[in-house]
Amino acid sequence: MAKYRILSIDGGGIRGIIPAIFLQRLNDHPALEGWLDAVDLIAGTSTGGLIALGIAAGIDLAKIRELYETKGEEIFDDSWVDDLFDLGKVIGADYDNKNLRRELKRLLGNTALKQLKKKVLITAFDLDNGSKDPNKRSWKPKLFHNLPNRESDGEQLAYKVGMYTSAAPTYFPPEDGYIDGGVYAPNPSMCALAQSRDSRLKKPKSLSDIVLFSIGTGTSLTYIKLKKPDWGYAQWVKPLIGIWLDGVAGIADFQCKQLLMDRYYRLAPTFPPGTNIPMDGVKKVPYMIEFASKYKLHKAIQWIKRQWL
């Protein structure tokens, strides 16, 4: 049986440093030599999309990790001037995306998706499909990929796709009419599984051939104590972001587990009670480095040895 190996990486903003460190540790493990080189498709949403593009471009994991450690504060730089023009974040995105664009161009240059060394699937959301037919013009999910079919986005520049997938609503402004794919797939595992079986591919993959390793960016234990919160727009907007991210990610995990069973593994750490790390929590980077460096990976290592290699 020919295995088709999928690596999927969640969204989560600055928390992307956690899967970056996990991947580094797994890659350095003597029993897992060459495991990452064997991947056939790397799927990513938002920060996970940036890691996916970096790996597919052949960029060393240490450099990808460095993006979070040394450039996080610049990327999530909220100046008082920006707040002034945004009326204190009421009418504008929290952050300008110029620093993120600069760093992605530095890492990925003008490499097109078709020039990447690995196949990728990157989620985004198109705010306007631009159809000339008024009956078809609407917003829609978009999966950028370089897989071999007529729908391939091989001509797209990798850094631009990185900008699209990481344009998280309220955090960054849209880029060319695209926003973060996390609005429908914070965990892109199910998207990758479905895409690998697309009948439009030259060789759709059989479900029995697929092994899928999914990595999360860390979950905070969150709940709403009120039994009947009589809230409106202002009170619900921030909780709703967390609800949709955690809820949709959990459903994708359940679906993949039911379809692939032992050929699916999810490495998704949960932070200790009382620890909440938002997507722009750059001050928590030292904590996340320590957390990810000490987190036990023995079950993931065993699964990779048994199912992946």
mmCIF file of C-alpha atoms in Angstrom, residues 24-259:
data_model
loop_
_atom_site.group_PDB
_atom_site.id
_atom_site.type_symbol
_atom_site.label_atom_id
_atom_site.label_comp_id
_atom_site.label_asym_id
_atom_site.label_seq_id
_atom_site.Cartn_x
_atom_site.Cartn_y
_atom_site.Cartn_z
ATOM 1 C CA GLN A 24 11.795 21.143 15.136
ATOM 2 C CA ARG A 25 11.854 18.673 18.016
ATOM 3 C CA LEU A 26 10.319 15.879 15.953
ATOM 4 C CA ASN A 27 12.673 16.559 13.068
ATOM 5 C CA ASP A 28 15.682 16.336 15.396
ATOM 6 C CA HIS A 29 14.574 13.042 16.946
ATOM 7 C CA PRO A 30 17.009 10.262 15.922
ATOM 8 C CA ALA A 31 14.217 7.695 15.460
ATOM 9 C CA LEU A 32 12.304 9.906 12.996
ATOM 10 C CA GLU A 33 14.981 10.657 10.432
ATOM 11 C CA GLY A 34 13.469 11.820 7.158
ATOM 12 C CA TRP A 35 9.882 11.805 8.372
ATOM 13 C CA LEU A 36 9.194 15.393 7.286
ATOM 14 C CA ASP A 37 10.899 14.890 3.933
ATOM 15 C CA ALA A 38 8.365 12.127 3.230
ATOM 16 C CA VAL A 39 5.327 14.423 3.478
ATOM 17 C CA ASP A 40 3.201 14.573 0.309
ATOM 18 C CA LEU A 41 0.887 17.474 1.162
ATOM 19 C CA ILE A 42 1.192 20.256 3.757
ATOM 20 C CA ALA A 43 -2.027 22.037 4.680
ATOM 21 C CA GLY A 44 -2.158 25.230 6.693
ATOM 22 C CA THR A 45 -4.485 27.942 7.892
ATOM 23 C CA SER A 46 -3.301 31.433 8.827
ATOM 24 C CA THR A 47 -0.089 31.067 10.877
ATOM 25 C CA GLY A 48 -0.158 27.363 9.983
ATOM 26 C CA GLY A 49 -0.303 28.382 6.333
ATOM 27 C CA LEU A 50 2.863 30.437 6.773
ATOM 28 C CA ILE A 51 4.653 27.450 8.326
ATOM 29 C CA ALA A 52 3.370 25.192 5.538
ATOM 30 C CA LEU A 53 4.626 27.562 2.842
ATOM 31 C CA GLY A 54 7.993 27.877 4.588
ATOM 32 C CA ILE A 55 8.492 24.109 4.837
ATOM 33 C CA ALA A 56 7.364 23.624 1.231
ATOM 34 C CA ALA A 57 9.875 26.262 0.121
ATOM 35 C CA GLY A 58 12.686 24.352 1.833
ATOM 36 C CA ILE A 59 13.239 26.952 4.562
ATOM 37 C CA ASP A 60 14.910 25.585 7.679
ATOM 38 C CA LEU A 61 12.601 25.163 10.654
ATOM 39 C CA ALA A 62 14.938 27.268 12.790
ATOM 40 C CA LYS A 63 14.351 30.229 10.441
ATOM 41 C CA ILE A 64 10.599 29.716 10.554
ATOM 42 C CA ARG A 65 10.713 29.650 14.354
ATOM 43 C CA GLU A 66 12.847 32.791 14.309
ATOM 44 C CA LEU A 67 10.038 34.648 12.531
ATOM 45 C CA TYR A 68 7.930 34.296 15.690
ATOM 46 C CA GLU A 69 10.708 34.841 18.218
ATOM 47 C CA THR A 70 12.349 37.924 16.734
ATOM 48 C CA LYS A 71 9.723 39.465 14.446
ATOM 49 C CA GLY A 72 6.496 38.876 16.370
ATOM 50 C CA GLU A 73 6.516 42.265 18.088
ATOM 51 C CA GLU A 74 7.074 44.045 14.770
ATOM 52 C CA ILE A 75 4.278 42.116 13.048
ATOM 53 C CA PHE A 76 1.853 42.805 15.904
ATOM 54 C CA ASP A 77 2.949 46.412 16.334
ATOM 55 C CA ASP A 78 0.006 48.545 17.406
ATOM 56 C CA SER A 79 1.194 52.160 17.441
ATOM 57 C CA TRP A 80 -0.766 54.988 19.038
ATOM 58 C CA VAL A 81 -0.954 56.643 15.617
ATOM 59 C CA ASP A 82 -2.716 53.582 14.198
ATOM 60 C CA ASP A 83 -5.140 53.563 17.135
ATOM 61 C CA LEU A 84 -5.838 57.245 16.600
ATOM 62 C CA PHE A 85 -6.875 56.722 12.979
ATOM 63 C CA ASP A 86 -8.862 53.600 13.929
ATOM 64 C CA LEU A 87 -10.732 55.462 16.699
ATOM 65 C CA GLY A 88 -9.314 53.123 19.308
ATOM 66 C CA LYS A 89 -9.816 49.938 17.228
ATOM 67 C CA VAL A 90 -13.502 50.650 16.646
ATOM 68 C CA ILE A 91 -13.394 51.119 12.863
ATOM 69 C CA GLY A 92 -10.075 49.615 11.760
ATOM 70 C CA ALA A 93 -7.994 46.448 12.059
ATOM 71 C CA ASP A 94 -5.791 46.186 15.142
ATOM 72 C CA TYR A 95 -2.579 45.999 13.100
ATOM 73 C CA ASP A 96 -1.135 47.175 9.806
ATOM 74 C CA ASN A 97 0.108 44.250 7.714
ATOM 75 C CA LYS A 98 3.134 45.971 6.149
ATOM 76 C CA ASN A 99 5.629 44.348 8.532
ATOM 77 C CA LEU A 100 4.155 40.902 7.929
ATOM 78 C CA ARG A 101 4.335 41.485 4.163
ATOM 79 C CA ARG A 102 7.999 42.531 4.463
ATOM 80 C CA GLU A 103 8.936 39.389 6.404
ATOM 81 C CA LEU A 104 7.065 37.035 4.081
ATOM 82 C CA LYS A 105 8.713 38.597 1.030
ATOM 83 C CA ARG A 106 12.083 38.224 2.728
ATOM 84 C CA LEU A 107 11.459 34.534 3.446
ATOM 85 C CA LEU A 108 9.639 33.479 0.277
ATOM 86 C CA GLY A 109 10.792 36.029 -2.287
ATOM 87 C CA ASN A 110 8.955 35.797 -5.600
ATOM 88 C CA THR A 111 8.563 32.028 -5.464
ATOM 89 C CA ALA A 112 5.332 30.820 -7.062
ATOM 90 C CA LEU A 113 3.359 27.929 -5.599
ATOM 91 C CA LYS A 114 4.326 25.749 -8.566
ATOM 92 C CA GLN A 115 8.007 26.261 -7.691
ATOM 93 C CA LEU A 116 7.654 24.970 -4.124
ATOM 94 C CA LYS A 117 9.364 21.687 -3.281
ATOM 95 C CA LYS A 118 6.219 20.262 -1.703
ATOM 96 C CA LYS A 119 2.508 20.302 -2.440
ATOM 97 C CA VAL A 120 0.519 22.708 -0.284
ATOM 98 C CA LEU A 121 -3.101 23.494 0.517
ATOM 99 C CA ILE A 122 -3.631 26.940 2.047
ATOM 100 C CA THR A 123 -7.014 28.199 3.226
ATOM 101 C CA ALA A 124 -8.387 31.691 2.620
ATOM 102 C CA PHE A 125 -11.778 33.330 2.158
ATOM 103 C CA ASP A 126 -12.649 35.377 -0.930
ATOM 104 C CA LEU A 127 -14.867 38.347 -0.021
ATOM 105 C CA ASP A 128 -15.998 38.791 -3.638
ATOM 106 C CA ASN A 129 -15.606 36.190 -6.378
ATOM 107 C CA GLY A 130 -16.048 38.930 -8.987
ATOM 108 C CA SER A 131 -18.432 36.926 -11.153
ATOM 109 C CA LYS A 132 -19.975 38.882 -14.009
ATOM 110 C CA ASP A 133 -23.168 36.918 -13.446
ATOM 111 C CA PRO A 134 -25.106 38.701 -10.643
ATOM 112 C CA ASN A 135 -26.718 35.370 -9.771
ATOM 113 C CA LYS A 136 -23.300 33.910 -8.957
ATOM 114 C CA ARG A 137 -21.468 36.857 -7.429
ATOM 115 C CA SER A 138 -20.810 36.180 -3.755
ATOM 116 C CA TRP A 139 -18.124 35.553 -1.149
ATOM 117 C CA LYS A 140 -16.799 32.004 -0.806
ATOM 118 C CA PRO A 141 -14.094 29.829 0.757
ATOM 119 C CA LYS A 142 -10.903 29.507 -1.266
ATOM 120 C CA LEU A 143 -8.307 26.739 -1.106
ATOM 121 C CA PHE A 144 -5.018 27.736 -2.731
ATOM 122 C CA HIS A 145 -2.974 24.738 -3.844
ATOM 123 C CA ASN A 146 -0.349 23.548 -6.300
ATOM 124 C CA LEU A 147 -1.819 20.097 -6.862
ATOM 125 C CA PRO A 148 -1.847 18.785 -10.450
ATOM 126 C CA ASN A 149 -5.274 19.649 -11.819
ATOM 127 C CA ARG A 150 -6.978 22.393 -13.800
ATOM 128 C CA GLU A 151 -7.864 24.271 -10.620
ATOM 129 C CA SER A 152 -4.222 24.608 -9.544
ATOM 130 C CA ASP A 153 -3.057 27.999 -8.248
ATOM 131 C CA GLY A 154 0.537 27.320 -9.233
ATOM 132 C CA GLU A 155 1.074 30.795 -10.675
ATOM 133 C CA GLN A 156 0.228 32.524 -7.395
ATOM 134 C CA LEU A 157 3.151 33.959 -5.437
ATOM 135 C CA ALA A 158 3.689 32.109 -2.166
ATOM 136 C CA TYR A 159 4.130 35.266 -0.084
ATOM 137 C CA LYS A 160 0.841 36.677 -1.413
ATOM 138 C CA VAL A 161 -1.004 33.479 -0.481
ATOM 139 C CA GLY A 162 0.623 33.802 2.939
ATOM 140 C CA MET A 163 -0.833 37.300 3.239
ATOM 141 C CA TYR A 164 -4.286 36.054 2.219
ATOM 142 C CA THR A 165 -4.439 33.200 4.701
ATOM 143 C CA SER A 166 -3.201 35.303 7.628
ATOM 144 C CA ALA A 167 -5.535 38.309 7.163
ATOM 145 C CA ALA A 168 -7.483 37.518 10.344
ATOM 146 C CA PRO A 169 -10.585 39.714 10.698
ATOM 147 C CA THR A 170 -10.189 42.503 13.291
ATOM 148 C CA TYR A 171 -6.442 41.757 13.561
ATOM 149 C CA PHE A 172 -5.260 42.537 9.995
ATOM 150 C CA PRO A 173 -6.952 44.185 7.005
ATOM 151 C CA PRO A 174 -7.994 42.067 3.993
ATOM 152 C CA GLU A 175 -5.370 41.506 1.307
ATOM 153 C CA ASP A 176 -6.543 41.720 -2.328
ATOM 154 C CA GLY A 177 -10.064 40.913 -1.137
ATOM 155 C CA TYR A 178 -9.070 37.806 0.840
ATOM 156 C CA ILE A 179 -9.238 37.147 4.562
ATOM 157 C CA ASP A 180 -8.011 34.412 6.886
ATOM 158 C CA GLY A 181 -9.181 30.877 6.073
ATOM 159 C CA GLY A 182 -9.728 30.400 9.786
ATOM 160 C CA VAL A 183 -13.248 31.790 9.357
ATOM 161 C CA TYR A 184 -14.211 28.321 8.091
ATOM 162 C CA ALA A 185 -11.181 26.052 8.653
ATOM 163 C CA PRO A 186 -9.016 26.972 11.659
ATOM 164 C CA ASN A 187 -8.009 23.307 11.539
ATOM 165 C CA PRO A 188 -7.505 22.526 7.810
ATOM 166 C CA SER A 189 -7.217 18.746 8.250
ATOM 167 C CA MET A 190 -10.586 17.927 6.738
ATOM 168 C CA CYS A 191 -9.990 20.304 3.827
ATOM 169 C CA ALA A 192 -6.726 18.506 3.057
ATOM 170 C CA LEU A 193 -8.315 15.081 3.352
ATOM 171 C CA ALA A 194 -11.139 16.018 0.984
ATOM 172 C CA GLN A 195 -8.803 17.750 -1.504
ATOM 173 C CA SER A 196 -6.537 14.697 -1.715
ATOM 174 C CA ARG A 197 -9.555 12.670 -2.877
ATOM 175 C CA ASP A 198 -10.813 15.261 -5.388
ATOM 176 C CA SER A 199 -11.906 13.479 -8.574
ATOM 177 C CA ARG A 200 -10.418 16.339 -10.636
ATOM 178 C CA LEU A 201 -6.901 15.297 -9.607
ATOM 179 C CA LYS A 202 -4.907 13.131 -11.996
ATOM 180 C CA LYS A 203 -4.590 10.503 -9.273
ATOM 181 C CA PRO A 204 -7.125 10.934 -6.442
ATOM 182 C CA LYS A 205 -5.979 9.177 -3.300
ATOM 183 C CA SER A 206 -7.755 6.225 -1.771
ATOM 184 C CA LEU A 207 -8.887 6.769 1.813
ATOM 185 C CA SER A 208 -7.007 3.635 2.857
ATOM 186 C CA ASP A 209 -3.710 5.141 1.613
ATOM 187 C CA ILE A 210 -3.919 8.384 3.589
ATOM 188 C CA VAL A 211 -2.158 9.078 6.873
ATOM 189 C CA LEU A 212 -2.725 12.487 8.432
ATOM 190 C CA PHE A 213 -0.789 14.266 11.169
ATOM 191 C CA SER A 214 -2.556 17.354 12.511
ATOM 192 C CA ILE A 215 -0.909 19.937 14.780
ATOM 193 C CA GLY A 216 -2.703 22.578 16.846
ATOM 194 C CA THR A 217 -1.349 25.853 18.171
ATOM 195 C CA GLY A 218 -2.528 25.504 21.759
ATOM 196 C CA THR A 219 -6.000 25.795 23.260
ATOM 197 C CA SER A 220 -7.029 27.859 26.261
ATOM 198 C CA LEU A 221 -9.655 26.421 28.598
ATOM 199 C CA THR A 222 -12.510 28.858 28.062
ATOM 200 C CA TYR A 223 -16.138 28.906 29.140
ATOM 201 C CA ILE A 224 -18.970 31.338 29.803
ATOM 202 C CA LYS A 225 -20.372 30.986 33.316
ATOM 203 C CA LEU A 226 -23.650 32.783 32.623
ATOM 204 C CA LYS A 227 -26.529 30.370 31.884
ATOM 205 C CA LYS A 228 -28.506 32.927 29.894
ATOM 206 C CA PRO A 229 -26.188 35.703 28.691
ATOM 207 C CA ASP A 230 -28.503 38.360 27.282
ATOM 208 C CA TRP A 231 -25.831 39.844 25.055
ATOM 209 C CA GLY A 232 -25.861 41.864 21.878
ATOM 210 C CA TYR A 233 -23.277 42.579 19.186
ATOM 211 C CA ALA A 234 -20.757 44.301 21.434
ATOM 212 C CA GLN A 235 -20.654 41.540 24.049
ATOM 213 C CA TRP A 236 -20.692 38.571 21.665
ATOM 214 C CA VAL A 237 -18.151 39.634 19.037
ATOM 215 C CA LYS A 238 -14.974 38.594 20.892
ATOM 216 C CA PRO A 239 -16.382 35.373 22.450
ATOM 217 C CA LEU A 240 -17.782 34.384 19.049
ATOM 218 C CA ILE A 241 -14.305 34.465 17.498
ATOM 219 C CA GLY A 242 -13.084 31.934 20.068
ATOM 220 C CA ILE A 243 -16.241 29.830 19.757
ATOM 221 C CA TRP A 244 -15.951 29.511 15.989
ATOM 222 C CA LEU A 245 -12.207 28.751 16.111
ATOM 223 C CA ASP A 246 -12.454 26.068 18.797
ATOM 224 C CA GLY A 247 -15.765 24.675 17.559
ATOM 225 C CA VAL A 248 -14.829 24.246 13.910
ATOM 226 C CA ALA A 249 -11.364 22.891 14.771
ATOM 227 C CA GLY A 250 -12.951 20.302 17.040
ATOM 228 C CA ILE A 251 -15.403 19.147 14.376
ATOM 229 C CA ALA A 252 -12.604 18.675 11.813
ATOM 230 C CA ASP A 253 -10.705 16.611 14.384
ATOM 231 C CA PHE A 254 -13.747 14.398 14.995
ATOM 232 C CA GLN A 255 -14.428 13.904 11.283
ATOM 233 C CA CYS A 256 -10.848 12.951 10.422
ATOM 234 C CA LYS A 257 -10.669 10.575 13.372
ATOM 235 C CA GLN A 258 -13.824 8.778 12.247
ATOM 236 C CA LEU A 259 -12.681 8.458 8.637
#
